[in-house]
Amino acid sequence: MTDASLLCVGNLTIDDLVIDGRETTALGGDALFAALAARRTLTDVRMLAPMGSDLPSTLLGTVAELGIRVETSRPRTIPTVRNRVEYAADGSRTWHLLCGEEAFDVLSVYPEDVTGEALSANGILVSAMSLRSQLTLGPWLRAQTDATIYLDLQEDYVAGNERELLDLLATCDVFLPSEVEAVALAGTTDLERAAEIFRDAGPDVVVVKTAERGCVIATADRTVLLPTEAVVPVDSTGAGDAFCGGFAAAHVAGADPVEAAGAGAAAARVAIGGHGVAGLLADLGSLA
């Protein structure tokens, strides 16, 4: 553990998980997966994610007990985005959005949600939220803080918004797209070329996540294809978010991009070892 600090910005969800016919309710969302992964490395992890009016305090208490500081945001008067996830015996899953599609933007982070204390973090990881919130928040954060800014996107909104998103890259220091997002945004399946395009747009480091194949890491000095250790997943939910949280935590603590990618991959392997956030929760419990 180090004294560096990381703020994880994104969304929270309520997920009803149906496993072997039994239903449990848990928190989910990219901000939570990232924060739990970051907590494996850092003692000072903060999470900023707007909360719906129905968010169970008991579930949020579990996050605080793990040492993650939950930052306050403007109150929301609408319900939290809620999913029902049914897991089959073969490991496949079916997602049902119970409520919240129209509220996703309302439950995303905007500048008025970010306090001065939150801005004091050494690093800020901006996970996928609504397109409007990310296009608004990115330039504002860059003007307000010298923190290292890490950016992830949402693949669903890339098509048709390529120019705006490439401009957004000038506001971050490290860009962490998935392979699908990178191909769509750069217009090429050559990931090394895509990484060059992204670096030319502004960030110092680009890491393209390619799931079980590892990642492509591009800096001013070199481009590295880093393989990962293949494991059989219990549930791949949140793997990319955990990678980003693990990467950002290690990087802001002083690791070089290749070392940080290794930490991100390790966090992703832990995340896919259980249903929802269970793998990361169990891992943090054992570390404690």
Short mmCIF file of N, CA and C in Angstrom, two decimals, residues 56-196:
data_model
loop_
_atom_site.label_atom_id
_atom_site.label_comp_id
_atom_site.label_asym_id
_atom_site.label_seq_id
_atom_site.Cartn_x
_atom_site.Cartn_y
_atom_site.Cartn_z
N PRO A 56 -29.55 1.02 -1.18
CA PRO A 56 -29.51 0.49 0.19
C PRO A 56 -28.25 0.92 0.93
N SER A 57 -28.43 1.52 2.10
CA SER A 57 -27.28 1.99 2.87
C SER A 57 -26.41 0.84 3.35
N THR A 58 -27.01 -0.33 3.55
CA THR A 58 -26.23 -1.48 4.00
C THR A 58 -25.21 -1.90 2.96
N LEU A 59 -25.60 -1.83 1.69
CA LEU A 59 -24.67 -2.20 0.63
C LEU A 59 -23.54 -1.19 0.54
N LEU A 60 -23.87 0.08 0.68
CA LEU A 60 -22.84 1.12 0.61
C LEU A 60 -21.91 1.04 1.81
N GLY A 61 -22.45 0.61 2.95
CA GLY A 61 -21.62 0.46 4.14
C GLY A 61 -20.51 -0.53 3.95
N THR A 62 -20.75 -1.57 3.17
CA THR A 62 -19.71 -2.56 2.90
C THR A 62 -18.52 -1.92 2.20
N VAL A 63 -18.79 -1.00 1.30
CA VAL A 63 -17.72 -0.30 0.58
C VAL A 63 -16.88 0.53 1.55
N ALA A 64 -17.55 1.26 2.44
CA ALA A 64 -16.84 2.09 3.40
C ALA A 64 -16.00 1.25 4.36
N GLU A 65 -16.52 0.08 4.73
CA GLU A 65 -15.78 -0.80 5.64
C GLU A 65 -14.46 -1.27 5.03
N LEU A 66 -14.38 -1.29 3.73
CA LEU A 66 -13.16 -1.72 3.05
C LEU A 66 -12.15 -0.57 2.92
N GLY A 67 -12.49 0.58 3.45
CA GLY A 67 -11.56 1.70 3.42
C GLY A 67 -11.69 2.60 2.22
N ILE A 68 -12.76 2.45 1.45
CA ILE A 68 -12.99 3.30 0.28
C ILE A 68 -13.87 4.48 0.72
N ARG A 69 -13.38 5.68 0.49
CA ARG A 69 -14.13 6.87 0.90
C ARG A 69 -15.15 7.22 -0.18
N VAL A 70 -16.40 7.25 0.22
CA VAL A 70 -17.48 7.57 -0.72
C VAL A 70 -17.71 9.07 -0.71
N GLU A 71 -17.37 9.73 -1.80
CA GLU A 71 -17.55 11.17 -1.90
C GLU A 71 -19.02 11.52 -2.13
N THR A 72 -19.45 12.63 -1.57
CA THR A 72 -20.83 13.07 -1.75
C THR A 72 -20.99 13.79 -3.09
N SER A 73 -22.17 13.69 -3.65
CA SER A 73 -22.49 14.41 -4.89
C SER A 73 -23.86 15.05 -4.71
N ARG A 74 -24.30 15.78 -5.69
CA ARG A 74 -25.65 16.35 -5.63
C ARG A 74 -26.67 15.22 -5.43
N PRO A 75 -27.67 15.43 -4.57
CA PRO A 75 -28.67 14.38 -4.37
C PRO A 75 -29.50 14.16 -5.64
N ARG A 76 -29.85 12.91 -5.89
CA ARG A 76 -30.73 12.54 -6.99
C ARG A 76 -32.05 12.03 -6.40
N THR A 77 -33.14 12.33 -7.08
CA THR A 77 -34.46 11.94 -6.57
C THR A 77 -35.07 10.83 -7.40
N ILE A 78 -34.28 10.19 -8.23
CA ILE A 78 -34.78 9.10 -9.07
C ILE A 78 -34.16 7.79 -8.60
N PRO A 79 -34.76 6.65 -8.94
CA PRO A 79 -34.20 5.36 -8.53
C PRO A 79 -32.87 5.07 -9.20
N THR A 80 -32.08 4.23 -8.54
CA THR A 80 -30.80 3.78 -9.08
C THR A 80 -31.03 2.87 -10.28
N VAL A 81 -30.11 2.91 -11.24
CA VAL A 81 -30.16 1.96 -12.34
C VAL A 81 -30.10 0.54 -11.75
N ARG A 82 -31.02 -0.31 -12.17
CA ARG A 82 -31.12 -1.65 -11.56
C ARG A 82 -31.15 -2.71 -12.65
N ASN A 83 -30.36 -3.76 -12.45
CA ASN A 83 -30.28 -4.87 -13.39
C ASN A 83 -30.65 -6.17 -12.71
N ARG A 84 -31.18 -7.09 -13.47
CA ARG A 84 -31.37 -8.47 -13.02
C ARG A 84 -30.47 -9.33 -13.91
N VAL A 85 -29.54 -10.04 -13.28
CA VAL A 85 -28.56 -10.83 -14.03
C VAL A 85 -28.77 -12.30 -13.68
N GLU A 86 -29.15 -13.09 -14.67
CA GLU A 86 -29.42 -14.51 -14.46
C GLU A 86 -28.26 -15.32 -15.04
N TYR A 87 -27.67 -16.17 -14.19
CA TYR A 87 -26.52 -16.98 -14.58
C TYR A 87 -26.97 -18.41 -14.85
N ALA A 88 -26.59 -18.94 -16.02
CA ALA A 88 -26.92 -20.32 -16.38
C ALA A 88 -25.83 -21.26 -15.87
N ALA A 89 -26.13 -22.55 -15.88
CA ALA A 89 -25.18 -23.55 -15.38
C ALA A 89 -23.89 -23.56 -16.18
N ASP A 90 -23.95 -23.18 -17.47
CA ASP A 90 -22.75 -23.18 -18.30
C ASP A 90 -21.91 -21.92 -18.13
N GLY A 91 -22.31 -21.04 -17.21
CA GLY A 91 -21.54 -19.82 -16.96
C GLY A 91 -22.02 -18.62 -17.75
N SER A 92 -22.91 -18.81 -18.70
CA SER A 92 -23.42 -17.68 -19.47
C SER A 92 -24.37 -16.86 -18.59
N ARG A 93 -24.66 -15.65 -19.02
CA ARG A 93 -25.49 -14.76 -18.22
C ARG A 93 -26.45 -14.00 -19.12
N THR A 94 -27.58 -13.64 -18.56
CA THR A 94 -28.57 -12.85 -19.28
C THR A 94 -28.88 -11.61 -18.45
N TRP A 95 -28.75 -10.45 -19.09
CA TRP A 95 -28.98 -9.18 -18.40
C TRP A 95 -30.37 -8.65 -18.73
N HIS A 96 -31.06 -8.17 -17.71
CA HIS A 96 -32.35 -7.51 -17.89
C HIS A 96 -32.28 -6.16 -17.18
N LEU A 97 -32.45 -5.09 -17.93
CA LEU A 97 -32.48 -3.76 -17.33
C LEU A 97 -33.87 -3.56 -16.74
N LEU A 98 -33.96 -3.53 -15.41
CA LEU A 98 -35.26 -3.40 -14.76
C LEU A 98 -35.75 -1.96 -14.75
N CYS A 99 -34.82 -1.04 -14.57
CA CYS A 99 -35.18 0.38 -14.63
C CYS A 99 -33.89 1.19 -14.75
N GLY A 100 -34.00 2.35 -15.39
CA GLY A 100 -32.88 3.26 -15.33
C GLY A 100 -32.26 3.68 -16.64
N GLU A 101 -32.67 3.10 -17.78
CA GLU A 101 -32.01 3.50 -19.02
C GLU A 101 -32.12 5.00 -19.25
N GLU A 102 -33.31 5.54 -19.01
CA GLU A 102 -33.53 6.97 -19.22
C GLU A 102 -32.84 7.81 -18.17
N ALA A 103 -32.43 7.18 -17.04
CA ALA A 103 -31.82 7.93 -15.93
C ALA A 103 -30.31 7.86 -15.94
N PHE A 104 -29.72 7.16 -16.90
CA PHE A 104 -28.27 6.95 -16.89
C PHE A 104 -27.52 8.27 -16.90
N ASP A 105 -27.99 9.23 -17.70
CA ASP A 105 -27.32 10.53 -17.74
C ASP A 105 -27.48 11.28 -16.43
N VAL A 106 -28.66 11.23 -15.85
CA VAL A 106 -28.91 11.92 -14.58
C VAL A 106 -28.02 11.36 -13.48
N LEU A 107 -27.73 10.07 -13.56
CA LEU A 107 -26.91 9.41 -12.55
C LEU A 107 -25.43 9.35 -12.95
N SER A 108 -25.05 10.16 -13.92
CA SER A 108 -23.64 10.31 -14.27
C SER A 108 -23.09 11.57 -13.58
N VAL A 109 -21.76 11.68 -13.55
CA VAL A 109 -21.10 12.76 -12.81
C VAL A 109 -20.90 13.98 -13.71
N TYR A 110 -21.22 15.14 -13.14
CA TYR A 110 -21.01 16.43 -13.79
C TYR A 110 -20.15 17.32 -12.88
N PRO A 111 -19.59 18.40 -13.40
CA PRO A 111 -18.71 19.24 -12.58
C PRO A 111 -19.30 19.65 -11.24
N GLU A 112 -20.59 19.92 -11.21
CA GLU A 112 -21.19 20.37 -9.95
C GLU A 112 -21.25 19.26 -8.90
N ASP A 113 -20.92 18.04 -9.26
CA ASP A 113 -20.85 16.94 -8.30
C ASP A 113 -19.47 16.81 -7.65
N VAL A 114 -18.48 17.50 -8.19
CA VAL A 114 -17.10 17.29 -7.75
C VAL A 114 -16.69 18.37 -6.76
N THR A 115 -16.38 17.97 -5.54
CA THR A 115 -15.97 18.92 -4.51
C THR A 115 -14.47 19.20 -4.60
N GLY A 116 -14.04 20.26 -3.94
CA GLY A 116 -12.62 20.58 -3.90
C GLY A 116 -11.81 19.48 -3.24
N GLU A 117 -12.37 18.83 -2.22
CA GLU A 117 -11.67 17.74 -1.56
C GLU A 117 -11.47 16.57 -2.51
N ALA A 118 -12.48 16.28 -3.32
CA ALA A 118 -12.34 15.19 -4.29
C ALA A 118 -11.24 15.50 -5.29
N LEU A 119 -11.12 16.77 -5.66
CA LEU A 119 -10.11 17.17 -6.64
C LEU A 119 -8.69 17.09 -6.10
N SER A 120 -8.54 16.90 -4.79
CA SER A 120 -7.20 16.86 -4.20
C SER A 120 -6.50 15.52 -4.44
N ALA A 121 -7.18 14.54 -5.03
CA ALA A 121 -6.56 13.23 -5.28
C ALA A 121 -5.41 13.36 -6.27
N ASN A 122 -4.42 12.49 -6.13
CA ASN A 122 -3.28 12.49 -7.06
C ASN A 122 -3.66 12.01 -8.45
N GLY A 123 -4.65 11.12 -8.51
CA GLY A 123 -5.11 10.60 -9.79
C GLY A 123 -6.62 10.56 -9.82
N ILE A 124 -7.20 10.74 -11.00
CA ILE A 124 -8.65 10.68 -11.17
C ILE A 124 -8.95 9.74 -12.34
N LEU A 125 -9.66 8.67 -12.06
CA LEU A 125 -10.07 7.73 -13.10
C LEU A 125 -11.51 8.03 -13.47
N VAL A 126 -11.74 8.41 -14.72
CA VAL A 126 -13.08 8.70 -15.21
C VAL A 126 -13.55 7.49 -16.01
N SER A 127 -14.46 6.74 -15.42
CA SER A 127 -14.98 5.54 -16.08
C SER A 127 -16.14 5.92 -16.98
N ALA A 128 -16.62 4.95 -17.76
CA ALA A 128 -17.67 5.20 -18.74
C ALA A 128 -18.95 5.68 -18.07
N MET A 129 -19.48 6.78 -18.56
CA MET A 129 -20.77 7.30 -18.11
C MET A 129 -21.53 7.73 -19.37
N SER A 130 -22.47 8.64 -19.24
CA SER A 130 -23.16 9.12 -20.43
C SER A 130 -22.19 9.94 -21.28
N LEU A 131 -22.44 10.00 -22.57
CA LEU A 131 -21.59 10.77 -23.47
C LEU A 131 -21.55 12.23 -23.06
N ARG A 132 -22.71 12.78 -22.75
CA ARG A 132 -22.77 14.21 -22.40
C ARG A 132 -21.97 14.50 -21.15
N SER A 133 -22.07 13.62 -20.16
CA SER A 133 -21.33 13.88 -18.92
C SER A 133 -19.83 13.81 -19.14
N GLN A 134 -19.38 12.85 -19.95
CA GLN A 134 -17.93 12.73 -20.16
C GLN A 134 -17.39 13.89 -20.98
N LEU A 135 -18.15 14.33 -21.98
CA LEU A 135 -17.69 15.46 -22.78
C LEU A 135 -17.68 16.75 -21.96
N THR A 136 -18.53 16.84 -20.95
CA THR A 136 -18.58 18.01 -20.08
C THR A 136 -17.51 17.94 -19.00
N LEU A 137 -17.38 16.77 -18.39
CA LEU A 137 -16.50 16.62 -17.23
C LEU A 137 -15.02 16.68 -17.61
N GLY A 138 -14.65 16.07 -18.75
CA GLY A 138 -13.24 15.99 -19.13
C GLY A 138 -12.54 17.34 -19.20
N PRO A 139 -13.02 18.28 -20.00
CA PRO A 139 -12.35 19.59 -20.07
C PRO A 139 -12.37 20.34 -18.74
N TRP A 140 -13.45 20.19 -17.99
CA TRP A 140 -13.53 20.86 -16.69
C TRP A 140 -12.48 20.34 -15.72
N LEU A 141 -12.34 19.02 -15.65
CA LEU A 141 -11.33 18.44 -14.77
C LEU A 141 -9.93 18.91 -15.17
N ARG A 142 -9.65 18.92 -16.47
CA ARG A 142 -8.31 19.31 -16.92
C ARG A 142 -7.99 20.73 -16.50
N ALA A 143 -8.99 21.59 -16.47
CA ALA A 143 -8.76 22.98 -16.09
C ALA A 143 -8.68 23.16 -14.58
N GLN A 144 -9.20 22.21 -13.82
CA GLN A 144 -9.30 22.38 -12.38
C GLN A 144 -8.19 21.71 -11.59
N THR A 145 -7.49 20.72 -12.17
CA THR A 145 -6.56 19.92 -11.37
C THR A 145 -5.33 19.53 -12.17
N ASP A 146 -4.24 19.33 -11.44
CA ASP A 146 -3.01 18.79 -12.03
C ASP A 146 -2.90 17.28 -11.81
N ALA A 147 -3.95 16.67 -11.27
CA ALA A 147 -3.95 15.23 -11.05
C ALA A 147 -3.76 14.49 -12.37
N THR A 148 -3.20 13.30 -12.29
CA THR A 148 -3.13 12.44 -13.47
C THR A 148 -4.54 11.94 -13.77
N ILE A 149 -5.00 12.18 -15.00
CA ILE A 149 -6.37 11.82 -15.37
C ILE A 149 -6.34 10.59 -16.27
N TYR A 150 -7.10 9.59 -15.87
CA TYR A 150 -7.24 8.33 -16.60
C TYR A 150 -8.64 8.29 -17.17
N LEU A 151 -8.77 7.87 -18.44
CA LEU A 151 -10.08 7.93 -19.11
C LEU A 151 -10.44 6.59 -19.74
N ASP A 152 -11.65 6.15 -19.46
CA ASP A 152 -12.25 4.99 -20.13
C ASP A 152 -13.53 5.46 -20.80
N LEU A 153 -13.97 4.75 -21.83
CA LEU A 153 -15.15 5.15 -22.58
C LEU A 153 -16.22 4.07 -22.53
N GLN A 154 -17.37 4.39 -23.13
CA GLN A 154 -18.48 3.45 -23.27
C GLN A 154 -18.64 3.14 -24.76
N GLU A 155 -18.48 1.87 -25.11
CA GLU A 155 -18.45 1.51 -26.53
C GLU A 155 -19.73 1.86 -27.27
N ASP A 156 -20.87 1.94 -26.56
CA ASP A 156 -22.14 2.14 -27.24
C ASP A 156 -22.27 3.50 -27.91
N TYR A 157 -21.53 4.50 -27.44
CA TYR A 157 -21.71 5.84 -28.02
C TYR A 157 -20.56 6.28 -28.92
N VAL A 158 -19.62 5.41 -29.22
CA VAL A 158 -18.47 5.83 -30.03
C VAL A 158 -18.88 6.16 -31.46
N ALA A 159 -19.63 5.27 -32.09
CA ALA A 159 -20.02 5.47 -33.50
C ALA A 159 -20.83 6.76 -33.65
N GLY A 160 -20.37 7.62 -34.54
CA GLY A 160 -21.05 8.88 -34.79
C GLY A 160 -20.53 10.04 -33.96
N ASN A 161 -19.69 9.74 -32.96
CA ASN A 161 -19.16 10.79 -32.09
C ASN A 161 -17.63 10.77 -32.06
N GLU A 162 -17.03 10.23 -33.12
CA GLU A 162 -15.58 10.04 -33.13
C GLU A 162 -14.81 11.34 -32.98
N ARG A 163 -15.21 12.39 -33.66
CA ARG A 163 -14.47 13.65 -33.60
C ARG A 163 -14.47 14.24 -32.19
N GLU A 164 -15.64 14.25 -31.56
CA GLU A 164 -15.73 14.80 -30.21
C GLU A 164 -14.90 13.97 -29.22
N LEU A 165 -14.91 12.66 -29.39
CA LEU A 165 -14.18 11.81 -28.45
C LEU A 165 -12.68 11.92 -28.65
N LEU A 166 -12.24 12.05 -29.89
CA LEU A 166 -10.80 12.27 -30.12
C LEU A 166 -10.36 13.60 -29.51
N ASP A 167 -11.21 14.61 -29.59
CA ASP A 167 -10.89 15.89 -28.95
C ASP A 167 -10.83 15.72 -27.43
N LEU A 168 -11.69 14.85 -26.89
CA LEU A 168 -11.73 14.63 -25.45
C LEU A 168 -10.40 14.04 -24.94
N LEU A 169 -9.70 13.32 -25.79
CA LEU A 169 -8.45 12.68 -25.37
C LEU A 169 -7.39 13.70 -24.96
N ALA A 170 -7.52 14.92 -25.44
CA ALA A 170 -6.56 15.96 -25.05
C ALA A 170 -6.68 16.32 -23.57
N THR A 171 -7.77 15.90 -22.92
CA THR A 171 -7.98 16.25 -21.52
C THR A 171 -7.48 15.18 -20.56
N CYS A 172 -6.96 14.06 -21.07
CA CYS A 172 -6.50 12.99 -20.18
C CYS A 172 -5.00 12.73 -20.36
N ASP A 173 -4.41 12.10 -19.36
CA ASP A 173 -3.00 11.72 -19.42
C ASP A 173 -2.83 10.27 -19.85
N VAL A 174 -3.80 9.44 -19.50
CA VAL A 174 -3.77 8.02 -19.83
C VAL A 174 -5.13 7.62 -20.37
N PHE A 175 -5.15 7.01 -21.55
CA PHE A 175 -6.38 6.57 -22.20
C PHE A 175 -6.42 5.05 -22.17
N LEU A 176 -7.56 4.49 -21.72
CA LEU A 176 -7.66 3.05 -21.45
C LEU A 176 -8.85 2.42 -22.18
N PRO A 177 -8.88 2.46 -23.51
CA PRO A 177 -10.03 1.91 -24.22
C PRO A 177 -9.99 0.39 -24.32
N SER A 178 -11.17 -0.20 -24.53
CA SER A 178 -11.23 -1.61 -24.90
C SER A 178 -10.87 -1.73 -26.38
N GLU A 179 -10.64 -2.97 -26.81
CA GLU A 179 -10.34 -3.18 -28.23
C GLU A 179 -11.50 -2.72 -29.11
N VAL A 180 -12.72 -3.01 -28.70
CA VAL A 180 -13.89 -2.60 -29.49
C VAL A 180 -13.94 -1.08 -29.61
N GLU A 181 -13.72 -0.39 -28.52
CA GLU A 181 -13.74 1.08 -28.55
C GLU A 181 -12.60 1.63 -29.39
N ALA A 182 -11.43 1.03 -29.26
CA ALA A 182 -10.27 1.52 -30.01
C ALA A 182 -10.48 1.38 -31.52
N VAL A 183 -10.98 0.23 -31.94
CA VAL A 183 -11.22 0.00 -33.37
C VAL A 183 -12.27 0.97 -33.90
N ALA A 184 -13.35 1.14 -33.15
CA ALA A 184 -14.41 2.04 -33.60
C ALA A 184 -13.94 3.49 -33.66
N LEU A 185 -13.15 3.90 -32.67
CA LEU A 185 -12.74 5.30 -32.60
C LEU A 185 -11.63 5.63 -33.59
N ALA A 186 -10.69 4.71 -33.78
CA ALA A 186 -9.56 4.96 -34.68
C ALA A 186 -9.87 4.58 -36.13
N GLY A 187 -10.86 3.73 -36.32
CA GLY A 187 -11.20 3.30 -37.68
C GLY A 187 -10.21 2.33 -38.26
N THR A 188 -9.53 1.56 -37.42
CA THR A 188 -8.58 0.56 -37.89
C THR A 188 -8.53 -0.60 -36.90
N THR A 189 -8.27 -1.79 -37.41
CA THR A 189 -8.11 -2.96 -36.53
C THR A 189 -6.65 -3.14 -36.12
N ASP A 190 -5.76 -2.31 -36.65
CA ASP A 190 -4.35 -2.33 -36.26
C ASP A 190 -4.23 -1.56 -34.94
N LEU A 191 -4.13 -2.29 -33.84
CA LEU A 191 -4.18 -1.65 -32.52
C LEU A 191 -2.96 -0.79 -32.24
N GLU A 192 -1.80 -1.14 -32.81
CA GLU A 192 -0.63 -0.29 -32.63
C GLU A 192 -0.83 1.05 -33.34
N ARG A 193 -1.41 0.98 -34.52
CA ARG A 193 -1.71 2.21 -35.25
C ARG A 193 -2.77 3.03 -34.51
N ALA A 194 -3.78 2.35 -33.98
CA ALA A 194 -4.82 3.03 -33.21
C ALA A 194 -4.21 3.74 -32.01
N ALA A 195 -3.29 3.07 -31.32
CA ALA A 195 -2.64 3.68 -30.16
C ALA A 195 -1.86 4.93 -30.57
N GLU A 196 -1.21 4.89 -31.74
CA GLU A 196 -0.50 6.07 -32.23
C GLU A 196 -1.46 7.23 -32.48
#
